[in-house]
CSV table of N, CA and C in Angstrom, one decimal:
chain,number,residue,atom,x,y,z
R,103,GLY,N,0.8,-1.2,0.0
R,103,GLY,CA,0.0,0.0,0.0
R,103,GLY,C,0.8,1.3,0.0
R,104,ALA,N,1.9,1.3,0.7
R,104,ALA,CA,2.7,2.5,0.9
R,104,ALA,C,3.5,2.7,-0.4
R,105,LEU,N,3.9,1.7,-1.0
R,105,LEU,CA,4.7,1.8,-2.3
R,105,LEU,C,3.8,2.4,-3.4
R,106,ILE,N,2.5,2.0,-3.4
R,106,ILE,CA,1.6,2.5,-4.4
R,106,ILE,C,1.3,3.9,-4.2
R,107,LYS,N,1.1,4.3,-2.9
R,107,LYS,CA,0.9,5.7,-2.6
R,107,LYS,C,2.1,6.6,-3.0
R,108,GLN,N,3.3,6.1,-2.8
R,108,GLN,CA,4.5,6.8,-3.0
R,108,GLN,C,4.6,7.0,-4.6
R,109,CYS,N,4.2,6.0,-5.3
R,109,CYS,CA,4.4,6.0,-6.8
R,109,CYS,C,3.1,6.5,-7.5
R,110,SER,N,2.1,7.0,-6.8
R,110,SER,CA,0.9,7.4,-7.5
R,110,SER,C,1.2,8.5,-8.5
R,111,GLY,N,0.6,8.4,-9.6
R,111,GLY,CA,0.9,9.3,-10.7
R,111,GLY,C,2.0,8.9,-11.6
R,112,LYS,N,3.0,8.1,-11.0
R,112,LYS,CA,4.1,7.7,-11.8
R,112,LYS,C,3.9,6.2,-12.3
R,113,LEU,N,2.9,5.6,-11.8
R,113,LEU,CA,2.7,4.1,-12.1
R,113,LEU,C,2.3,4.0,-13.5
R,114,ASP,N,2.9,3.1,-14.3
R,114,ASP,CA,2.6,2.9,-15.7
R,114,ASP,C,1.8,1.7,-15.9
R,115,ILE,N,2.3,0.5,-15.8
R,115,ILE,CA,1.5,-0.7,-15.9
R,115,ILE,C,2.1,-1.8,-15.0
R,116,VAL,N,1.3,-2.8,-14.8
R,116,VAL,CA,1.8,-4.0,-14.1
R,116,VAL,C,2.4,-4.9,-15.0
R,117,ALA,N,3.7,-5.2,-14.8
R,117,ALA,CA,4.5,-5.9,-15.8
R,117,ALA,C,4.2,-7.4,-15.6
R,118,ASP,N,4.2,-7.9,-14.4
R,118,ASP,CA,4.2,-9.4,-14.2
R,118,ASP,C,3.5,-9.6,-12.9
R,119,THR,N,2.5,-10.5,-12.8
R,119,THR,CA,1.8,-10.9,-11.7
R,119,THR,C,1.9,-12.4,-11.6
R,120,LYS,N,2.3,-13.0,-10.4
R,120,LYS,CA,2.4,-14.4,-10.3
R,120,LYS,C,1.6,-14.8,-9.0
R,121,PHE,N,0.8,-15.8,-9.1
R,121,PHE,CA,0.1,-16.4,-8.0
R,121,PHE,C,0.7,-17.8,-7.7
R,122,LYS,N,1.0,-18.0,-6.4
R,122,LYS,CA,1.7,-19.2,-6.1
R,122,LYS,C,1.1,-19.7,-4.8
R,123,LEU,N,0.8,-21.0,-4.7
R,123,LEU,CA,0.4,-21.7,-3.5
R,123,LEU,C,1.6,-22.5,-3.0
R,124,ASN,N,1.9,-22.2,-1.8
R,124,ASN,CA,3.2,-22.8,-1.2
R,124,ASN,C,2.7,-23.9,-0.2
R,125,LYS,N,3.0,-25.1,-0.5
R,125,LYS,CA,2.5,-26.2,0.4
R,125,LYS,C,3.3,-26.4,1.6
R,126,ALA,N,4.5,-25.9,1.7
R,126,ALA,CA,5.4,-26.0,2.8
R,126,ALA,C,4.9,-25.1,4.0
R,127,ASP,N,4.4,-23.9,3.7
R,127,ASP,CA,3.9,-23.1,4.7
R,127,ASP,C,2.4,-23.3,4.9
R,128,THR,N,2.0,-23.8,6.0
R,128,THR,CA,0.5,-24.0,6.3
R,128,THR,C,-0.2,-22.7,6.6
R,129,ASN,N,0.6,-21.8,7.2
R,129,ASN,CA,-0.1,-20.5,7.6
R,129,ASN,C,-0.3,-19.5,6.4
R,130,VAL,N,0.4,-19.7,5.3
R,130,VAL,CA,0.3,-18.8,4.2
R,130,VAL,C,-0.6,-19.5,3.1
R,131,ILE,N,-1.6,-18.8,2.8
R,131,ILE,CA,-2.5,-19.4,1.8
R,131,ILE,C,-2.0,-19.1,0.3
R,132,GLU,N,-1.7,-17.8,0.1
R,132,GLU,CA,-1.2,-17.4,-1.3
R,132,GLU,C,0.0,-16.4,-1.1
R,133,VAL,N,1.0,-16.5,-1.9
R,133,VAL,CA,2.0,-15.5,-2.0
R,133,VAL,C,1.8,-14.8,-3.4
R,134,ILE,N,1.6,-13.5,-3.3
R,134,ILE,CA,1.4,-12.7,-4.5
R,134,ILE,C,2.6,-11.8,-4.7
R,135,LYS,N,3.2,-11.9,-5.9
R,135,LYS,CA,4.3,-11.1,-6.2
R,135,LYS,C,3.9,-10.2,-7.4
R,136,LEU,N,4.1,-8.9,-7.1
R,136,LEU,CA,3.8,-7.9,-8.2
R,136,LEU,C,5.1,-7.2,-8.6
R,137,LYS,N,5.2,-7.0,-9.9
R,137,LYS,CA,6.4,-6.2,-10.3
R,137,LYS,C,5.8,-5.0,-11.1
R,138,LEU,N,6.1,-3.9,-10.6
R,138,LEU,CA,5.5,-2.6,-11.2
R,138,LEU,C,6.6,-1.9,-12.0
R,139,LEU,N,6.2,-1.3,-13.1
R,139,LEU,CA,7.0,-0.4,-13.8
R,139,LEU,C,6.7,1.0,-13.5
R,140,VAL,N,7.8,1.7,-13.2
R,140,VAL,CA,7.6,3.2,-12.9
R,140,VAL,C,8.4,4.0,-13.9
R,141,ARG,N,7.7,4.9,-14.5
R,141,ARG,CA,8.5,5.8,-15.5
R,141,ARG,C,9.3,6.8,-14.7
R,142,LYS,N,10.5,6.9,-15.2
R,142,LYS,CA,11.5,7.8,-14.6
R,142,LYS,C,12.2,8.6,-15.7
R,143,SER,N,12.5,9.8,-15.5
R,143,SER,CA,13.2,10.6,-16.5
R,143,SER,C,14.7,10.2,-16.5
R,144,ILE,N,15.3,10.3,-17.7
R,144,ILE,CA,16.7,9.9,-17.8
R,144,ILE,C,17.6,10.9,-17.1
R,145,GLN,N,18.6,10.4,-16.5
R,145,GLN,CA,19.6,11.2,-15.8
R,145,GLN,C,21.0,10.8,-16.3
R,146,ALA,N,22.0,11.7,-16.0
R,146,ALA,CA,23.3,11.4,-16.4
R,146,ALA,C,23.8,10.2,-15.5
R,147,GLY,N,24.4,9.2,-16.2
R,147,GLY,CA,24.9,8.0,-15.5
R,147,GLY,C,24.0,6.8,-15.7
R,148,ASP,N,22.8,7.0,-16.2
R,148,ASP,CA,21.9,5.9,-16.5
R,148,ASP,C,22.4,5.1,-17.7
R,149,LYS,N,22.2,3.8,-17.6
R,149,LYS,CA,22.6,2.9,-18.6
R,149,LYS,C,21.4,2.6,-19.4
R,150,ILE,N,21.4,2.7,-20.7
R,150,ILE,CA,20.3,2.4,-21.6
R,150,ILE,C,20.7,1.5,-22.7
R,151,SER,N,19.7,0.8,-23.2
R,151,SER,CA,20.1,-0.1,-24.4
R,151,SER,C,19.0,0.0,-25.5
R,152,GLY,N,19.4,-0.3,-26.6
R,152,GLY,CA,18.6,-0.2,-27.8
R,152,GLY,C,18.1,-1.6,-28.2
R,153,ARG,N,17.3,-1.7,-29.2
R,153,ARG,CA,16.8,-2.9,-29.7
R,153,ARG,C,17.7,-3.7,-30.6
R,154,HIS,N,18.9,-3.1,-30.9
R,154,HIS,CA,19.9,-3.8,-31.7
R,154,HIS,C,21.0,-4.5,-30.9
R,155,GLY,N,20.8,-4.4,-29.6
R,155,GLY,CA,21.9,-5.0,-28.8
R,155,GLY,C,22.9,-4.1,-28.3
R,156,ASN,N,22.7,-2.8,-28.6
R,156,ASN,CA,23.7,-1.9,-28.3
R,156,ASN,C,23.3,-1.3,-26.9
R,157,LYS,N,24.3,-0.8,-26.1
R,157,LYS,CA,24.1,-0.2,-24.9
R,157,LYS,C,25.1,0.9,-24.7
R,158,GLY,N,24.7,1.8,-23.7
R,158,GLY,CA,25.6,3.0,-23.5
R,158,GLY,C,25.1,3.7,-22.2
R,159,VAL,N,25.9,4.6,-21.8
R,159,VAL,CA,25.6,5.4,-20.6
R,159,VAL,C,25.4,6.8,-21.0
R,160,ILE,N,24.4,7.4,-20.4
R,160,ILE,CA,24.1,8.8,-20.6
R,160,ILE,C,25.1,9.7,-20.0
R,161,SER,N,25.8,10.5,-20.8
R,161,SER,CA,26.9,11.3,-20.2
R,161,SER,C,26.3,12.6,-19.7
R,162,ARG,N,25.3,13.2,-20.4
R,162,ARG,CA,24.8,14.5,-19.9
R,162,ARG,C,23.5,14.7,-20.6
R,163,VAL,N,22.5,15.3,-19.9
R,163,VAL,CA,21.2,15.7,-20.4
R,163,VAL,C,21.2,17.2,-20.5
R,164,VAL,N,20.8,17.7,-21.6
R,164,VAL,CA,20.7,19.2,-21.8
R,164,VAL,C,19.3,19.6,-22.2
R,165,LEU,N,19.0,20.8,-22.0
R,165,LEU,CA,17.7,21.3,-22.5
R,165,LEU,C,17.6,21.3,-24.0
R,166,ALA,N,16.4,21.2,-24.5
R,166,ALA,CA,16.2,21.2,-26.0
R,166,ALA,C,16.7,22.5,-26.6
R,167,ALA,N,16.6,23.6,-25.9
R,167,ALA,CA,17.0,24.9,-26.4
R,167,ALA,C,18.6,24.9,-26.6
R,168,ASP,N,19.3,24.1,-25.8
R,168,ASP,CA,20.7,24.1,-25.9
R,168,ASP,C,21.3,23.1,-26.8
R,169,MET,N,20.4,22.3,-27.4
R,169,MET,CA,20.8,21.2,-28.4
R,169,MET,C,21.1,21.8,-29.8
R,170,PRO,N,22.0,21.2,-30.5
R,170,PRO,CA,22.2,21.7,-31.9
R,170,PRO,C,20.9,21.5,-32.7
R,171,TYR,N,20.8,22.2,-33.8
R,171,TYR,CA,19.6,22.1,-34.6
R,171,TYR,C,20.0,22.1,-36.1
R,172,MET,N,19.1,21.6,-37.0
R,172,MET,CA,19.4,21.5,-38.4
R,172,MET,C,19.1,22.9,-39.0
R,173,ALA,N,19.3,23.0,-40.3
R,173,ALA,CA,19.1,24.3,-41.0
R,173,ALA,C,17.6,24.8,-41.0
R,174,ASP,N,16.7,23.9,-41.0
R,174,ASP,CA,15.3,24.3,-40.9
R,174,ASP,C,14.8,24.5,-39.5
R,175,GLY,N,15.7,24.4,-38.5
R,175,GLY,CA,15.2,24.7,-37.1
R,175,GLY,C,14.9,23.4,-36.3
R,176,THR,N,14.9,22.3,-37.0
R,176,THR,CA,14.5,21.0,-36.3
R,176,THR,C,15.6,20.6,-35.3
R,177,PRO,N,15.2,20.5,-34.0
R,177,PRO,CA,16.3,20.1,-33.0
R,177,PRO,C,16.7,18.7,-33.2
R,178,ILE,N,17.9,18.4,-32.8
R,178,ILE,CA,18.5,17.0,-32.9
R,178,ILE,C,18.2,16.4,-31.6
R,179,ASP,N,17.8,15.1,-31.6
R,179,ASP,CA,17.4,14.4,-30.4
R,179,ASP,C,18.6,13.9,-29.7
R,180,VAL,N,19.6,13.2,-30.3
R,180,VAL,CA,20.7,12.6,-29.7
R,180,VAL,C,22.0,13.0,-30.4
R,181,VAL,N,23.0,13.2,-29.6
R,181,VAL,CA,24.3,13.5,-30.2
R,181,VAL,C,25.2,12.3,-29.9
R,182,LEU,N,25.8,11.6,-30.9
R,182,LEU,CA,26.6,10.4,-30.7
R,182,LEU,C,28.1,10.8,-30.8
R,183,ASN,N,28.9,10.0,-30.2
R,183,ASN,CA,30.4,10.2,-30.4
R,183,ASN,C,30.7,9.6,-31.7
R,184,PRO,N,31.3,10.3,-32.6
R,184,PRO,CA,31.6,9.7,-34.0
R,184,PRO,C,32.5,8.5,-34.0
R,185,LEU,N,33.3,8.4,-33.0
R,185,LEU,CA,34.2,7.2,-32.9
R,185,LEU,C,33.4,6.0,-32.5
R,186,SER,N,32.2,6.1,-31.9
R,186,SER,CA,31.5,5.0,-31.5
R,186,SER,C,30.6,4.4,-32.7
R,187,VAL,N,30.4,5.2,-33.7
R,187,VAL,CA,29.5,4.7,-34.8
R,187,VAL,C,30.1,3.5,-35.5
R,188,PRO,N,31.3,3.5,-36.0
R,188,PRO,CA,31.8,2.3,-36.8
R,188,PRO,C,32.1,1.1,-35.9
R,189,SER,N,32.5,1.4,-34.7
R,189,SER,CA,32.9,0.3,-33.8
R,189,SER,C,31.7,-0.4,-33.0
R,190,ARG,N,30.6,0.4,-32.8
R,190,ARG,CA,29.6,-0.1,-32.0
R,190,ARG,C,28.2,-0.2,-32.6
R,191,MET,N,28.0,0.5,-33.7
R,191,MET,CA,26.7,0.4,-34.4
R,191,MET,C,26.7,-0.7,-35.4
R,192,ASN,N,25.6,-1.4,-35.5
R,192,ASN,CA,25.5,-2.4,-36.6
R,192,ASN,C,24.7,-1.7,-37.8
R,193,LEU,N,24.6,-2.5,-38.9
R,193,LEU,CA,24.0,-2.0,-40.1
R,193,LEU,C,22.5,-1.5,-39.8
R,194,GLY,N,21.8,-2.3,-39.0
R,194,GLY,CA,20.4,-2.1,-38.7
R,194,GLY,C,20.2,-0.7,-38.1
R,195,GLN,N,21.1,-0.3,-37.2
R,195,GLN,CA,21.0,0.9,-36.5
R,195,GLN,C,21.3,2.1,-37.5
R,196,VAL,N,22.3,1.9,-38.3
R,196,VAL,CA,22.7,3.0,-39.3
R,196,VAL,C,21.5,3.2,-40.2
R,197,LEU,N,20.9,2.1,-40.8
R,197,LEU,CA,19.8,2.2,-41.7
R,197,LEU,C,18.6,2.9,-41.0
R,198,GLU,N,18.3,2.4,-39.8
R,198,GLU,CA,17.1,2.9,-39.0
R,198,GLU,C,17.3,4.4,-38.8
R,199,THR,N,18.5,4.9,-38.5
R,199,THR,CA,18.7,6.3,-38.2
R,199,THR,C,18.5,7.1,-39.5
R,200,HIS,N,19.1,6.7,-40.5
R,200,HIS,CA,19.0,7.5,-41.8
R,200,HIS,C,17.7,7.4,-42.4
R,201,LEU,N,17.1,6.2,-42.4
R,201,LEU,CA,15.7,6.1,-43.0
R,201,LEU,C,14.7,6.9,-42.2
R,202,GLY,N,14.9,6.9,-40.8
R,202,GLY,CA,14.0,7.7,-40.0
R,202,GLY,C,14.1,9.2,-40.3
R,203,LEU,N,15.2,9.6,-40.5
R,203,LEU,CA,15.4,11.1,-40.9
R,203,LEU,C,14.8,11.4,-42.3
R,204,ILE,N,15.0,10.5,-43.2
R,204,ILE,CA,14.5,10.7,-44.6
R,204,ILE,C,12.9,10.6,-44.5
R,205,SER,N,12.4,9.7,-43.7
R,205,SER,CA,11.0,9.6,-43.6
R,205,SER,C,10.3,10.8,-42.9
R,206,TYR,N,11.1,11.3,-42.0
R,206,TYR,CA,10.6,12.6,-41.4
R,206,TYR,C,10.6,13.8,-42.4
R,207,LYS,N,11.6,13.9,-43.2
R,207,LYS,CA,11.7,14.9,-44.2
R,207,LYS,C,10.6,14.8,-45.2
R,208,TRP,N,10.3,13.5,-45.7
R,208,TRP,CA,9.2,13.3,-46.7
R,208,TRP,C,7.9,13.7,-46.0
R,209,GLY,N,7.7,13.4,-44.8
R,209,GLY,CA,6.5,13.7,-44.1
R,209,GLY,C,6.3,15.3,-44.0
R,210,LEU,N,7.4,16.0,-43.9
R,210,LEU,CA,7.3,17.5,-43.9
R,210,LEU,C,6.8,18.0,-45.3
R,211,GLU,N,7.4,17.3,-46.3
R,211,GLU,CA,6.9,17.8,-47.7
R,211,GLU,C,5.5,17.4,-47.9
R,212,PHE,N,5.0,16.3,-47.5
R,212,PHE,CA,3.6,15.9,-47.7
R,212,PHE,C,2.7,16.8,-46.8
R,213,LYS,N,3.1,17.2,-45.6
R,213,LYS,CA,2.4,18.2,-44.8
R,213,LYS,C,2.2,19.5,-45.5
R,214,HIS,N,3.2,19.9,-46.2
R,214,HIS,CA,3.2,21.1,-47.0
R,214,HIS,C,2.2,21.0,-48.1
R,215,ILE,N,2.2,19.9,-48.8
R,215,ILE,CA,1.2,19.6,-49.9
R,215,ILE,C,-0.2,19.6,-49.3
R,216,LEU,N,-0.4,19.0,-48.2
R,216,LEU,CA,-1.7,18.9,-47.6
R,216,LEU,C,-2.2,20.3,-47.2
R,217,LYS,N,-1.3,21.1,-46.7
R,217,LYS,CA,-1.6,22.5,-46.3
R,217,LYS,C,-2.1,23.3,-47.5
R,218,LEU,N,-1.3,23.2,-48.7
R,218,LEU,CA,-1.6,23.8,-49.9
R,218,LEU,C,-3.0,23.3,-50.4
R,219,HIS,N,-3.3,22.0,-50.3
R,219,HIS,CA,-4.6,21.5,-50.7
R,219,HIS,C,-5.7,22.1,-50.0
R,220,ASP,N,-5.5,22.3,-48.7
R,220,ASP,CA,-6.6,22.9,-47.9
R,220,ASP,C,-6.8,24.4,-48.1
R,221,GLN,N,-5.7,25.0,-48.4
R,221,GLN,CA,-5.8,26.5,-48.7
R,221,GLN,C,-6.4,26.8,-50.1
R,222,LEU,N,-6.1,25.9,-51.0
R,222,LEU,CA,-6.5,26.2,-52.4
R,222,LEU,C,-7.8,25.4,-52.8
R,223,ASN,N,-8.4,24.8,-51.8
R,223,ASN,CA,-9.6,24.1,-52.1
R,223,ASN,C,-9.6,23.1,-53.2
R,224,SER,N,-8.8,22.1,-53.0
R,224,SER,CA,-8.7,21.0,-53.9
R,224,SER,C,-8.3,21.3,-55.4
R,225,ASN,N,-7.3,22.2,-55.5
R,225,ASN,CA,-6.8,22.6,-56.8
R,225,ASN,C,-6.2,21.4,-57.5
R,226,ASP,N,-6.4,21.3,-58.8
R,226,ASP,CA,-5.8,20.2,-59.6
R,226,ASP,C,-4.3,20.2,-59.7
R,227,SER,N,-3.7,21.4,-59.6
R,227,SER,CA,-2.3,21.5,-59.7
R,227,SER,C,-1.7,20.9,-58.4
R,228,VAL,N,-2.3,21.0,-57.3
R,228,VAL,CA,-1.9,20.4,-56.0
R,228,VAL,C,-2.0,19.0,-56.1
R,229,ILE,N,-3.0,18.5,-56.7
R,229,ILE,CA,-3.2,17.0,-56.8
R,229,ILE,C,-2.1,16.4,-57.7
R,230,GLU,N,-1.7,17.1,-58.8
R,230,GLU,CA,-0.7,16.7,-59.7
R,230,GLU,C,0.7,16.8,-59.0
R,231,LEU,N,0.9,17.7,-58.2
R,231,LEU,CA,2.1,17.9,-57.3
R,231,LEU,C,2.2,16.7,-56.4
R,232,ALA,N,1.1,16.3,-55.8
R,232,ALA,CA,1.0,15.2,-54.9
R,232,ALA,C,1.4,13.9,-55.6
R,233,ARG,N,0.8,13.7,-56.8
R,233,ARG,CA,1.1,12.5,-57.6
R,233,ARG,C,2.6,12.5,-58.0
R,234,LEU,N,3.1,13.6,-58.3
R,234,LEU,CA,4.6,13.6,-58.6
R,234,LEU,C,5.4,13.2,-57.5
R,235,LYS,N,5.1,13.8,-56.3
R,235,LYS,CA,5.9,13.5,-55.1
R,235,LYS,C,5.7,12.0,-54.7
R,236,LEU,N,4.5,11.5,-54.8
R,236,LEU,CA,4.3,10.1,-54.5
R,236,LEU,C,5.1,9.2,-55.4
R,237,SER,N,5.1,9.6,-56.7
R,237,SER,CA,5.8,8.8,-57.7
R,237,SER,C,7.4,8.8,-57.4
R,238,GLU,N,7.9,10.0,-56.9
R,238,GLU,CA,9.3,10.0,-56.5
R,238,GLU,C,9.6,9.1,-55.3
R,239,LEU,N,8.6,9.1,-54.4
R,239,LEU,CA,8.8,8.3,-53.2
R,239,LEU,C,8.6,6.8,-53.5
R,240,TYR,N,7.6,6.5,-54.2
R,240,TYR,CA,7.4,5.1,-54.6
R,240,TYR,C,7.4,4.9,-56.1
R,241,PRO,N,8.7,4.8,-56.6
R,241,PRO,CA,8.8,4.7,-58.1
R,241,PRO,C,8.1,3.5,-58.8
R,242,ASP,N,7.9,2.4,-58.1
R,242,ASP,CA,7.3,1.3,-58.7
R,242,ASP,C,5.8,1.3,-58.7
R,243,SER,N,5.2,2.3,-58.1
R,243,SER,CA,3.7,2.4,-58.1
R,243,SER,C,3.2,3.4,-59.1
R,244,ASP,N,2.1,3.1,-59.6
R,244,ASP,CA,1.4,4.0,-60.6
R,244,ASP,C,0.3,4.7,-60.0
R,245,PHE,N,0.4,6.0,-59.9
R,245,PHE,CA,-0.6,6.9,-59.2
R,245,PHE,C,-1.5,7.6,-60.2
R,246,SER,N,-1.3,7.4,-61.5
R,246,SER,CA,-2.0,8.1,-62.5
R,246,SER,C,-3.5,7.7,-62.5
R,247,CYS,N,-3.8,6.4,-62.1
R,247,CYS,CA,-5.1,5.9,-62.2
R,247,CYS,C,-5.9,6.3,-60.9
R,248,CYS,N,-5.3,6.8,-59.9
R,248,CYS,CA,-5.9,7.2,-58.7
R,248,CYS,C,-6.7,8.5,-58.7
R,249,ASP,N,-7.8,8.5,-58.1
R,249,ASP,CA,-8.6,9.8,-58.1
R,249,ASP,C,-8.1,10.7,-57.1
R,250,ALA,N,-8.6,11.9,-57.0
R,250,ALA,CA,-8.0,13.0,-56.1
R,250,ALA,C,-8.2,12.6,-54.7
R,251,VAL,N,-9.3,12.0,-54.4
R,251,VAL,CA,-9.6,11.6,-53.0
R,251,VAL,C,-8.6,10.6,-52.5
R,252,SER,N,-8.4,9.6,-53.3
R,252,SER,CA,-7.4,8.5,-52.9
R,252,SER,C,-6.0,9.1,-52.8
R,253,ILE,N,-5.6,10.0,-53.7
R,253,ILE,CA,-4.3,10.6,-53.6
R,253,ILE,C,-4.1,11.4,-52.3
R,254,MET,N,-5.1,12.2,-52.0
R,254,MET,CA,-5.0,13.0,-50.8
R,254,MET,C,-5.1,12.1,-49.5
R,255,GLU,N,-5.7,10.9,-49.6
R,255,GLU,CA,-5.7,10.0,-48.4
R,255,GLU,C,-4.3,9.5,-48.2
R,256,ILE,N,-3.6,9.1,-49.3
R,256,ILE,CA,-2.3,8.6,-49.3
R,256,ILE,C,-1.4,9.7,-48.7
R,257,VAL,N,-1.6,10.9,-49.1
R,257,VAL,CA,-0.8,12.0,-48.7
R,257,VAL,C,-0.9,12.2,-47.2
R,258,ARG,N,-2.2,12.1,-46.7
R,258,ARG,CA,-2.5,12.2,-45.3
R,258,ARG,C,-1.8,11.2,-44.5
R,259,GLU,N,-1.8,10.0,-45.0
R,259,GLU,CA,-1.1,8.8,-44.2
R,259,GLU,C,0.4,9.1,-44.2
R,260,THR,N,1.0,9.7,-45.3
R,260,THR,CA,2.4,9.8,-45.4
R,260,THR,C,2.8,11.1,-44.6
R,261,CYS,N,1.9,11.9,-44.2
R,261,CYS,CA,2.3,13.1,-43.4
R,261,CYS,C,3.0,12.7,-42.1
R,262,GLU,N,2.7,11.6,-41.6
R,262,GLU,CA,3.4,11.1,-40.3
R,262,GLU,C,4.8,10.5,-40.7
R,263,GLY,N,5.1,10.5,-41.9
R,263,GLY,CA,6.5,9.9,-42.3
R,263,GLY,C,6.2,8.8,-43.3
R,264,ALA,N,7.2,8.7,-44.3
R,264,ALA,CA,7.1,7.7,-45.3
R,264,ALA,C,7.4,6.3,-44.7
R,265,ARG,N,6.9,5.2,-45.2
R,265,ARG,CA,7.1,3.9,-44.7
R,265,ARG,C,8.1,3.2,-45.6
R,266,PHE,N,9.1,2.6,-45.0
R,266,PHE,CA,10.1,1.9,-45.7
R,266,PHE,C,10.2,0.4,-45.2
R,267,ALA,N,10.4,-0.5,-46.1
R,267,ALA,CA,10.7,-1.9,-45.8
R,267,ALA,C,12.1,-2.2,-46.2
R,268,CYS,N,12.9,-2.8,-45.3
R,268,CYS,CA,14.3,-3.2,-45.6
R,268,CYS,C,14.3,-4.7,-45.7
């Protein structure tokens, strides 16, 4: 009870619950073990791991305003030591990082097309621009037979980022 009160508001989910009947103890009917996950913010010195088997230690946490940013003003999430990339990153991580950034950039372009479409009230030139950009992104697909509603639906889905399969 005291642990739950202490962690109220921070409690995320119950990760594992086990019910066990112990025959050796006659006084104990059930032993209940709960494992609780608590969300905590990352601090310097915390060890983290990725899904590719990599692990590392947080050296410092800085404010978003103090982080470097790209030419368009987009802040950078993580700064890596360049010496650690060839020795510690595998191909999956490198592809995931680069394709994620490319997907984000394509999403920005499609958000711009969607904004133009809404401002110009379904202008045919915007639909053609969307077809052209979709053909650039997916060169093996033919978008010439799709109507305007289908094209704009694909654009709306792609606004969250382009999907890649490796």
